[in-house]
Each structure stands twice: as structure tokens, then as C-alpha cells.
Amino acid sequence: AQTVTQSQPEMSVQEAETVTLSCTYDTSESDYYLFWYKQPPSRQMILVIRQEAYKQQNATENRFSVNFQKAAKSFSLKISDSQLGDAAMYFCAYRGSGGSNYKLTFGKGTLLTVNP
Amino acid sequence: NAGVTQTPKFQVLKTGQSMTLQCAQDMNHNSMYWYRQDPGMGLRLIYYSASEGTTDKGEVPNGYNVSRLNKREFSLRLESAAPSQTSVYFCASSQDNRETQYFGPGTRLLVL
């Protein structure tokens, strides 16, 4: 079974600085999808970024980028120019690409605090 | 565009009571999902519906039933609530199994 590990329960960053959140996963599949979701205090789960494993290029969405290391099974999220609104719980998630594989497997999350 | 909506937002039940959590999406998605989130954990899949007319068990289906009423709506029923079912429940939808899942705002359920 696939597992997703987020080794940092909590992280903090100064406003305008850069922070990197770590995620590792275990799978025997060669094709799969990885995601970062943000959950602010409102509890709404918001997609931050998505990466297809077959793509070598790291995904980027404005101030958010990933460092995808397929061989190392590592998928870290970098937040540049951190803003107060970035404070939230961040979840890394994995999904296989098989025809019947619908399940997202989530890590336990990293709570990010942004200090003014 | 509302996306994924869930009702109610918060509910308190007594042990043994039943209730149905409602979910609807207006994105014309084929697949819908129910997850639960417990403290200190990520979300875990309860049931999913790959397409209208089909449902399948996820990781933690015991104590729950689901109904895919039509393409838009996917409900989760607790027949006899237990304190272990105290959790936050999220509904999600996606175009198909290869596409991104989009989540509703969640329902917080407290079983006393």
C-alpha cells in the first residue's frame, strides 16, 4: 500500500521569506500523481499544486513550486515571499494512475505559521 | 459557480441516531468521494462513486452507506451513529480518476 510521510508536524516562516515543506512517499508504481493541498482555519481543502510523475519538469503556480525527485520519492513544496494568508495546514497527497485507483492517500499534514 | 456544496455544516447526534450528509457538485464531474478527517491525521476515503450508478468501498467504510442519487449528488448515511464517527466529513468530486479532486467545505459531526 502506498504511504505518504510528512516529517515536519509544524513549521514557521517570517513574512516575505521562503519556506520548504517536506514530503516523501512509498509506491511501487511508475506512473502516479502528487498533490499539495492547503487547509486554512476555515477547513476548506484547497488545491495548491499538482505534479504528474511522468513529467520531469517541476510544477509551479505563482509563489508555489515543487521539487520532485522521483528516484528519491520526494515531493517538497517551496513557498516564496510568504504571506500571512499562507498560514494553514498543508497536506501532501498521492494517487496512483491505475484504472480503478481513485483514492487519494494523504500525509498527516504540516502546520505552517507565518510571522509578521 | 458553487463547486462542491455540503449540508449540514455542523451536526450533533446522540449514539444510535441516524443521519444523512448531503453533497452536490455543479461541475458536471463523473466521480465523487466521501472522506473523513480525524485530529492529527490526513483525510481517509470512506466511499467513492466512479460514475453515476456505481459506488465502491474505500479505506474506512464500516458504519456508513452511500447513495449516488444522480450525477450531481452523492449522500453519506450513518445508520446508527457511534462516538468513533465523530469527525469532519469532506465530499469531493473530479472529472474522472485521472483528474484533480475538488473538495467541499466539510461537515463537522459530533456524536455524543
PDB file of C-alpha atoms in Angstrom:
ATOM      1  CA  ALA A   1       0.000   0.000   0.000  1.00  0.00           C
ATOM      2  CA  GLN A   2       1.125   3.498  -0.709  1.00  0.00           C
ATOM      3  CA  THR A   3       2.136   5.689   2.200  1.00  0.00           C
ATOM      4  CA  VAL A   4       2.813   9.401   2.429  1.00  0.00           C
ATOM      5  CA  THR A   5       5.047  10.859   5.134  1.00  0.00           C
ATOM      6  CA  GLN A   6       5.315  14.479   6.173  1.00  0.00           C
ATOM      7  CA  SER A   7       8.123  14.604   8.711  1.00  0.00           C
ATOM      8  CA  GLN A   8       7.552  18.192   9.867  1.00  0.00           C
ATOM      9  CA  PRO A   9       4.431  18.496  12.073  1.00  0.00           C
ATOM     10  CA  GLU A  10       4.967  22.264  12.350  1.00  0.00           C
ATOM     11  CA  MET A  11       6.976  24.910  10.509  1.00  0.00           C
ATOM     12  CA  SER A  12       7.237  28.660  10.838  1.00  0.00           C
ATOM     13  CA  VAL A  13       8.450  31.368   8.472  1.00  0.00           C
ATOM     14  CA  GLN A  14       8.839  35.125   8.545  1.00  0.00           C
ATOM     15  CA  GLU A  15       6.638  37.102   6.220  1.00  0.00           C
ATOM     16  CA  ALA A  16       8.334  37.613   2.818  1.00  0.00           C
ATOM     17  CA  GLU A  17      10.781  34.757   3.448  1.00  0.00           C
ATOM     18  CA  THR A  18      10.895  31.322   1.770  1.00  0.00           C
ATOM     19  CA  VAL A  19       9.938  28.036   3.376  1.00  0.00           C
ATOM     20  CA  THR A  20      10.107  24.435   2.180  1.00  0.00           C
ATOM     21  CA  LEU A  21       7.747  21.708   3.351  1.00  0.00           C
ATOM     22  CA  SER A  22       8.891  18.108   3.002  1.00  0.00           C
ATOM     23  CA  CYS A  23       7.009  15.059   1.763  1.00  0.00           C
ATOM     24  CA  THR A  24       8.151  11.539   0.969  1.00  0.00           C
ATOM     25  CA  TYR A  25       6.084   8.661  -0.330  1.00  0.00           C
ATOM     26  CA  ASP A  26       6.347   4.971  -0.913  1.00  0.00           C
ATOM     27  CA  THR A  27       4.995   3.286  -4.025  1.00  0.00           C
ATOM     28  CA  SER A  28       5.796   0.507  -6.455  1.00  0.00           C
ATOM     29  CA  GLU A  29       4.004   2.249  -9.307  1.00  0.00           C
ATOM     30  CA  SER A  30       5.849   4.113 -12.029  1.00  0.00           C
ATOM     31  CA  ASP A  31       3.038   6.450 -13.008  1.00  0.00           C
ATOM     32  CA  TYR A  32       1.130   8.448 -10.426  1.00  0.00           C
ATOM     33  CA  TYR A  33       0.065  11.924  -9.336  1.00  0.00           C
ATOM     34  CA  LEU A  34       1.175  14.032  -6.401  1.00  0.00           C
ATOM     35  CA  PHE A  35      -0.628  16.976  -4.855  1.00  0.00           C
ATOM     36  CA  TRP A  36      -0.268  19.635  -2.211  1.00  0.00           C
ATOM     37  CA  TYR A  37      -3.484  20.801  -0.571  1.00  0.00           C
ATOM     38  CA  LYS A  38      -3.844  23.750   1.795  1.00  0.00           C
ATOM     39  CA  GLN A  39      -6.333  23.724   4.664  1.00  0.00           C
ATOM     40  CA  PRO A  40      -6.782  27.136   6.358  1.00  0.00           C
ATOM     41  CA  PRO A  41      -8.715  27.529   9.621  1.00  0.00           C
ATOM     42  CA  SER A  42     -11.950  27.519   7.593  1.00  0.00           C
ATOM     43  CA  ARG A  43     -11.184  23.795   6.987  1.00  0.00           C
ATOM     44  CA  GLN A  44     -11.747  24.115   3.239  1.00  0.00           C
ATOM     45  CA  MET A  45      -9.315  21.892   1.324  1.00  0.00           C
ATOM     46  CA  ILE A  46      -7.743  23.967  -1.437  1.00  0.00           C
ATOM     47  CA  LEU A  47      -5.548  22.560  -4.193  1.00  0.00           C
ATOM     48  CA  VAL A  48      -2.169  24.295  -4.251  1.00  0.00           C
ATOM     49  CA  ILE A  49      -0.263  22.381  -6.892  1.00  0.00           C
ATOM     50  CA  ARG A  50      -0.257  19.107  -8.826  1.00  0.00           C
ATOM     51  CA  GLN A  51       2.574  17.059 -10.333  1.00  0.00           C
ATOM     52  CA  GLU A  52       2.372  14.173 -12.782  1.00  0.00           C
ATOM     53  CA  ALA A  53       5.130  11.637 -12.175  1.00  0.00           C
ATOM     54  CA  TYR A  54       5.865  11.217 -15.886  1.00  0.00           C
ATOM     55  CA  LYS A  55       6.738  14.906 -16.177  1.00  0.00           C
ATOM     56  CA  GLN A  56      10.347  15.716 -15.353  1.00  0.00           C
ATOM     57  CA  GLN A  57       9.688  19.427 -15.079  1.00  0.00           C
ATOM     58  CA  ASN A  58       8.755  20.629 -11.603  1.00  0.00           C
ATOM     59  CA  ALA A  59       5.293  22.188 -11.326  1.00  0.00           C
ATOM     60  CA  THR A  60       4.990  25.878 -10.473  1.00  0.00           C
ATOM     61  CA  GLU A  61       1.994  28.017  -9.520  1.00  0.00           C
ATOM     62  CA  ASN A  62       2.930  31.633  -8.840  1.00  0.00           C
ATOM     63  CA  ARG A  63       4.799  31.679  -5.485  1.00  0.00           C
ATOM     64  CA  PHE A  64       4.437  27.923  -5.040  1.00  0.00           C
ATOM     65  CA  SER A  65       6.799  25.410  -6.610  1.00  0.00           C
ATOM     66  CA  VAL A  66       7.756  21.809  -6.027  1.00  0.00           C
ATOM     67  CA  ASN A  67      10.994  19.867  -6.034  1.00  0.00           C
ATOM     68  CA  PHE A  68      10.023  16.454  -7.385  1.00  0.00           C
ATOM     69  CA  GLN A  69      12.723  13.812  -7.027  1.00  0.00           C
ATOM     70  CA  LYS A  70      11.217  10.618  -8.445  1.00  0.00           C
ATOM     71  CA  ALA A  71      14.119   8.297  -7.643  1.00  0.00           C
ATOM     72  CA  ALA A  72      14.210   9.506  -4.060  1.00  0.00           C
ATOM     73  CA  LYS A  73      10.377   9.502  -3.854  1.00  0.00           C
ATOM     74  CA  SER A  74      10.446  13.023  -2.533  1.00  0.00           C
ATOM     75  CA  PHE A  75       7.989  15.851  -3.267  1.00  0.00           C
ATOM     76  CA  SER A  76       8.713  19.073  -1.374  1.00  0.00           C
ATOM     77  CA  LEU A  77       6.749  22.330  -1.591  1.00  0.00           C
ATOM     78  CA  LYS A  78       8.529  25.678  -1.674  1.00  0.00           C
ATOM     79  CA  ILE A  79       6.611  28.818  -0.800  1.00  0.00           C
ATOM     80  CA  SER A  80       8.392  32.018  -1.818  1.00  0.00           C
ATOM     81  CA  ASP A  81       7.668  35.507  -0.500  1.00  0.00           C
ATOM     82  CA  SER A  82       5.478  34.053   2.262  1.00  0.00           C
ATOM     83  CA  GLN A  83       2.312  35.952   3.089  1.00  0.00           C
ATOM     84  CA  LEU A  84       0.132  35.952   6.204  1.00  0.00           C
ATOM     85  CA  GLY A  85      -2.600  34.266   4.171  1.00  0.00           C
ATOM     86  CA  ASP A  86      -0.319  31.278   3.588  1.00  0.00           C
ATOM     87  CA  ALA A  87      -0.734  30.224   7.218  1.00  0.00           C
ATOM     88  CA  ALA A  88      -2.546  26.893   7.136  1.00  0.00           C
ATOM     89  CA  MET A  89      -2.199  23.137   7.407  1.00  0.00           C
ATOM     90  CA  TYR A  90      -0.571  21.717   4.281  1.00  0.00           C
ATOM     91  CA  PHE A  91      -1.218  18.158   3.163  1.00  0.00           C
ATOM     92  CA  CYS A  92       0.776  16.154   0.664  1.00  0.00           C
ATOM     93  CA  ALA A  93      -1.273  13.549  -1.223  1.00  0.00           C
ATOM     94  CA  TYR A  94      -0.633  10.673  -3.634  1.00  0.00           C
ATOM     95  CA  ARG A  95      -2.849   8.997  -6.206  1.00  0.00           C
ATOM     96  CA  GLY A  96      -1.972   6.093  -8.437  1.00  0.00           C
ATOM     97  CA  SER A  97      -2.842   6.084 -12.118  1.00  0.00           C
ATOM     98  CA  GLY A  98      -4.427   2.658 -12.431  1.00  0.00           C
ATOM     99  CA  GLY A  99      -7.917   2.491 -13.929  1.00  0.00           C
ATOM    100  CA  SER A 100      -9.623   1.682 -10.638  1.00  0.00           C
ATOM    101  CA  ASN A 101      -7.368   3.727  -8.402  1.00  0.00           C
ATOM    102  CA  TYR A 102      -9.419   6.656  -7.185  1.00  0.00           C
ATOM    103  CA  LYS A 103      -8.137   7.050  -3.670  1.00  0.00           C
ATOM    104  CA  LEU A 104      -6.041   9.975  -2.539  1.00  0.00           C
ATOM    105  CA  THR A 105      -3.590   8.933   0.175  1.00  0.00           C
ATOM    106  CA  PHE A 106      -2.768  11.845   2.453  1.00  0.00           C
ATOM    107  CA  GLY A 107       0.104  12.587   4.782  1.00  0.00           C
ATOM    108  CA  LYS A 108      -0.655  13.786   8.306  1.00  0.00           C
ATOM    109  CA  GLY A 109       0.000  17.408   7.446  1.00  0.00           C
ATOM    110  CA  THR A 110       2.379  20.251   8.307  1.00  0.00           C
ATOM    111  CA  LEU A 111       1.061  23.269  10.192  1.00  0.00           C
ATOM    112  CA  LEU A 112       2.636  26.415   8.741  1.00  0.00           C
ATOM    113  CA  THR A 113       2.760  29.597  10.813  1.00  0.00           C
ATOM    114  CA  VAL A 114       3.679  32.898   9.132  1.00  0.00           C
ATOM    115  CA  ASN A 115       5.118  35.505  11.481  1.00  0.00           C
ATOM    116  CA  PRO A 116       4.692  39.217  10.638  1.00  0.00           C
TER     117      PRO A 116
ATOM    118  CA  ASN B   1     -20.078  28.748  -9.576  1.00  0.00           C
ATOM    119  CA  ALA B   2     -20.598  26.965  -6.228  1.00  0.00           C
ATOM    120  CA  GLY B   3     -18.332  23.945  -6.893  1.00  0.00           C
ATOM    121  CA  VAL B   4     -18.933  21.295  -4.209  1.00  0.00           C
ATOM    122  CA  THR B   5     -21.507  22.032  -1.524  1.00  0.00           C
ATOM    123  CA  GLN B   6     -22.242  20.085   1.654  1.00  0.00           C
ATOM    124  CA  THR B   7     -25.078  20.177   4.166  1.00  0.00           C
ATOM    125  CA  PRO B   8     -25.247  20.486   7.092  1.00  0.00           C
ATOM    126  CA  LYS B   9     -22.135  22.368   8.200  1.00  0.00           C
ATOM    127  CA  PHE B  10     -22.359  21.086  11.758  1.00  0.00           C
ATOM    128  CA  GLN B  11     -24.422  18.390  13.445  1.00  0.00           C
ATOM    129  CA  VAL B  12     -24.674  16.886  16.920  1.00  0.00           C
ATOM    130  CA  LEU B  13     -26.066  13.364  17.237  1.00  0.00           C
ATOM    131  CA  LYS B  14     -26.694  11.008  20.099  1.00  0.00           C
ATOM    132  CA  THR B  15     -25.313   7.483  19.930  1.00  0.00           C
ATOM    133  CA  GLY B  16     -27.635   5.293  17.875  1.00  0.00           C
ATOM    134  CA  GLN B  17     -29.255   8.117  15.909  1.00  0.00           C
ATOM    135  CA  SER B  18     -29.135   8.146  12.136  1.00  0.00           C
ATOM    136  CA  MET B  19     -28.489  10.943   9.684  1.00  0.00           C
ATOM    137  CA  THR B  20     -27.598  11.648   6.069  1.00  0.00           C
ATOM    138  CA  LEU B  21     -24.893  14.026   4.927  1.00  0.00           C
ATOM    139  CA  GLN B  22     -25.663  15.646   1.601  1.00  0.00           C
ATOM    140  CA  CYS B  23     -23.201  16.572  -1.133  1.00  0.00           C
ATOM    141  CA  ALA B  24     -23.777  18.179  -4.518  1.00  0.00           C
ATOM    142  CA  GLN B  25     -21.449  19.389  -7.272  1.00  0.00           C
ATOM    143  CA  ASP B  26     -22.191  21.630 -10.225  1.00  0.00           C
ATOM    144  CA  MET B  27     -19.033  20.937 -12.259  1.00  0.00           C
ATOM    145  CA  ASN B  28     -20.534  18.013 -14.242  1.00  0.00           C
ATOM    146  CA  HIS B  29     -17.954  15.690 -12.700  1.00  0.00           C
ATOM    147  CA  ASN B  30     -18.271  11.939 -13.073  1.00  0.00           C
ATOM    148  CA  SER B  31     -16.558  10.853  -9.850  1.00  0.00           C
ATOM    149  CA  MET B  32     -17.461  11.718  -6.276  1.00  0.00           C
ATOM    150  CA  TYR B  33     -15.924  10.810  -2.914  1.00  0.00           C
ATOM    151  CA  TRP B  34     -16.502  10.887   0.826  1.00  0.00           C
ATOM    152  CA  TYR B  35     -13.549  11.318   3.202  1.00  0.00           C
ATOM    153  CA  ARG B  36     -13.261  11.725   6.937  1.00  0.00           C
ATOM    154  CA  GLN B  37     -10.626  13.749   8.761  1.00  0.00           C
ATOM    155  CA  ASP B  38      -9.660  12.968  12.345  1.00  0.00           C
ATOM    156  CA  PRO B  39      -7.317  15.036  14.550  1.00  0.00           C
ATOM    157  CA  GLY B  40      -3.659  14.618  13.660  1.00  0.00           C
ATOM    158  CA  MET B  41      -4.445  12.671  10.515  1.00  0.00           C
ATOM    159  CA  GLY B  42      -4.908  13.312   6.874  1.00  0.00           C
ATOM    160  CA  LEU B  43      -8.134  12.510   5.112  1.00  0.00           C
ATOM    161  CA  ARG B  44      -9.190   8.883   4.698  1.00  0.00           C
ATOM    162  CA  LEU B  45     -11.522   7.647   1.973  1.00  0.00           C
ATOM    163  CA  ILE B  46     -14.845   6.184   3.156  1.00  0.00           C
ATOM    164  CA  TYR B  47     -16.654   5.503  -0.148  1.00  0.00           C
ATOM    165  CA  TYR B  48     -16.422   6.690  -3.695  1.00  0.00           C
ATOM    166  CA  SER B  49     -18.540   6.698  -6.818  1.00  0.00           C
ATOM    167  CA  ALA B  50     -16.577   6.391 -10.043  1.00  0.00           C
ATOM    168  CA  SER B  51     -19.620   7.299 -12.121  1.00  0.00           C
ATOM    169  CA  GLU B  52     -23.359   7.659 -11.799  1.00  0.00           C
ATOM    170  CA  GLY B  53     -24.879   4.357 -10.717  1.00  0.00           C
ATOM    171  CA  THR B  54     -21.724   2.902  -9.149  1.00  0.00           C
ATOM    172  CA  THR B  55     -20.325   3.012  -5.629  1.00  0.00           C
ATOM    173  CA  ASP B  56     -17.349   1.303  -4.010  1.00  0.00           C
ATOM    174  CA  LYS B  57     -15.813   0.996  -0.565  1.00  0.00           C
ATOM    175  CA  GLY B  58     -12.766   2.995   0.360  1.00  0.00           C
ATOM    176  CA  GLU B  59     -10.375   2.607   3.249  1.00  0.00           C
ATOM    177  CA  VAL B  60     -12.803   3.013   6.187  1.00  0.00           C
ATOM    178  CA  PRO B  61     -16.370   2.065   5.051  1.00  0.00           C
ATOM    179  CA  ASN B  62     -17.673   0.344   8.195  1.00  0.00           C
ATOM    180  CA  GLY B  63     -20.723   2.047   9.697  1.00  0.00           C
ATOM    181  CA  TYR B  64     -21.545   4.020   6.554  1.00  0.00           C
ATOM    182  CA  ASN B  65     -23.677   3.691   3.446  1.00  0.00           C
ATOM    183  CA  VAL B  66     -23.785   5.869   0.360  1.00  0.00           C
ATOM    184  CA  SER B  67     -26.152   6.699  -2.460  1.00  0.00           C
ATOM    185  CA  ARG B  68     -25.256   8.256  -5.801  1.00  0.00           C
ATOM    186  CA  LEU B  69     -28.638   9.829  -6.390  1.00  0.00           C
ATOM    187  CA  ASN B  70     -27.749  11.277  -9.787  1.00  0.00           C
ATOM    188  CA  LYS B  71     -24.673  12.745 -11.417  1.00  0.00           C
ATOM    189  CA  ARG B  72     -24.743  15.806  -9.151  1.00  0.00           C
ATOM    190  CA  GLU B  73     -25.494  14.296  -5.744  1.00  0.00           C
ATOM    191  CA  PHE B  74     -23.737  11.793  -3.501  1.00  0.00           C
ATOM    192  CA  SER B  75     -25.021  11.233   0.028  1.00  0.00           C
ATOM    193  CA  LEU B  76     -23.435   9.548   3.050  1.00  0.00           C
ATOM    194  CA  ARG B  77     -25.650   7.858   5.633  1.00  0.00           C
ATOM    195  CA  LEU B  78     -24.879   6.855   9.198  1.00  0.00           C
ATOM    196  CA  GLU B  79     -27.491   4.286  10.211  1.00  0.00           C
ATOM    197  CA  SER B  80     -26.564   4.082  13.896  1.00  0.00           C
ATOM    198  CA  ALA B  81     -24.069   6.749  14.888  1.00  0.00           C
ATOM    199  CA  ALA B  82     -21.215   5.903  17.263  1.00  0.00           C
ATOM    200  CA  PRO B  83     -18.813   8.233  19.122  1.00  0.00           C
ATOM    201  CA  SER B  84     -15.990   6.865  16.913  1.00  0.00           C
ATOM    202  CA  GLN B  85     -17.708   8.553  13.981  1.00  0.00           C
ATOM    203  CA  THR B  86     -17.102  11.994  15.462  1.00  0.00           C
ATOM    204  CA  SER B  87     -15.091  13.617  12.704  1.00  0.00           C
ATOM    205  CA  VAL B  88     -15.067  16.176   9.934  1.00  0.00           C
ATOM    206  CA  TYR B  89     -16.508  14.784   6.707  1.00  0.00           C
ATOM    207  CA  PHE B  90     -15.460  16.031   3.295  1.00  0.00           C
ATOM    208  CA  CYS B  91     -17.085  15.402  -0.037  1.00  0.00           C
ATOM    209  CA  ALA B  92     -15.018  15.763  -3.201  1.00  0.00           C
ATOM    210  CA  SER B  93     -15.509  15.408  -6.935  1.00  0.00           C
ATOM    211  CA  SER B  94     -13.353  15.005 -10.030  1.00  0.00           C
ATOM    212  CA  GLN B  95     -13.906  14.696 -13.757  1.00  0.00           C
ATOM    213  CA  ASP B  96     -12.545  11.157 -13.643  1.00  0.00           C
ATOM    214  CA  ASN B  97      -9.937   9.185 -11.746  1.00  0.00           C
ATOM    215  CA  ARG B  98      -7.071  10.950 -13.500  1.00  0.00           C
ATOM    216  CA  GLU B  99      -8.190  14.444 -12.682  1.00  0.00           C
ATOM    217  CA  THR B 100      -7.813  16.602  -9.608  1.00  0.00           C
ATOM    218  CA  GLN B 101     -10.291  16.193  -6.785  1.00  0.00           C
ATOM    219  CA  TYR B 102     -12.055  19.336  -5.579  1.00  0.00           C
ATOM    220  CA  PHE B 103     -13.378  19.431  -2.043  1.00  0.00           C
ATOM    221  CA  GLY B 104     -16.463  20.805  -0.332  1.00  0.00           C
ATOM    222  CA  PRO B 105     -16.279  22.897   2.865  1.00  0.00           C
ATOM    223  CA  GLY B 106     -16.780  19.920   5.195  1.00  0.00           C
ATOM    224  CA  THR B 107     -19.375  18.815   7.737  1.00  0.00           C
ATOM    225  CA  ARG B 108     -18.372  18.686  11.379  1.00  0.00           C
ATOM    226  CA  LEU B 109     -20.148  15.824  13.150  1.00  0.00           C
ATOM    227  CA  LEU B 110     -20.178  15.277  16.900  1.00  0.00           C
ATOM    228  CA  VAL B 111     -21.613  12.023  18.254  1.00  0.00           C
ATOM    229  CA  LEU B 112     -22.295  12.025  21.989  1.00  0.00           C
TER     230      LEU B 112
END
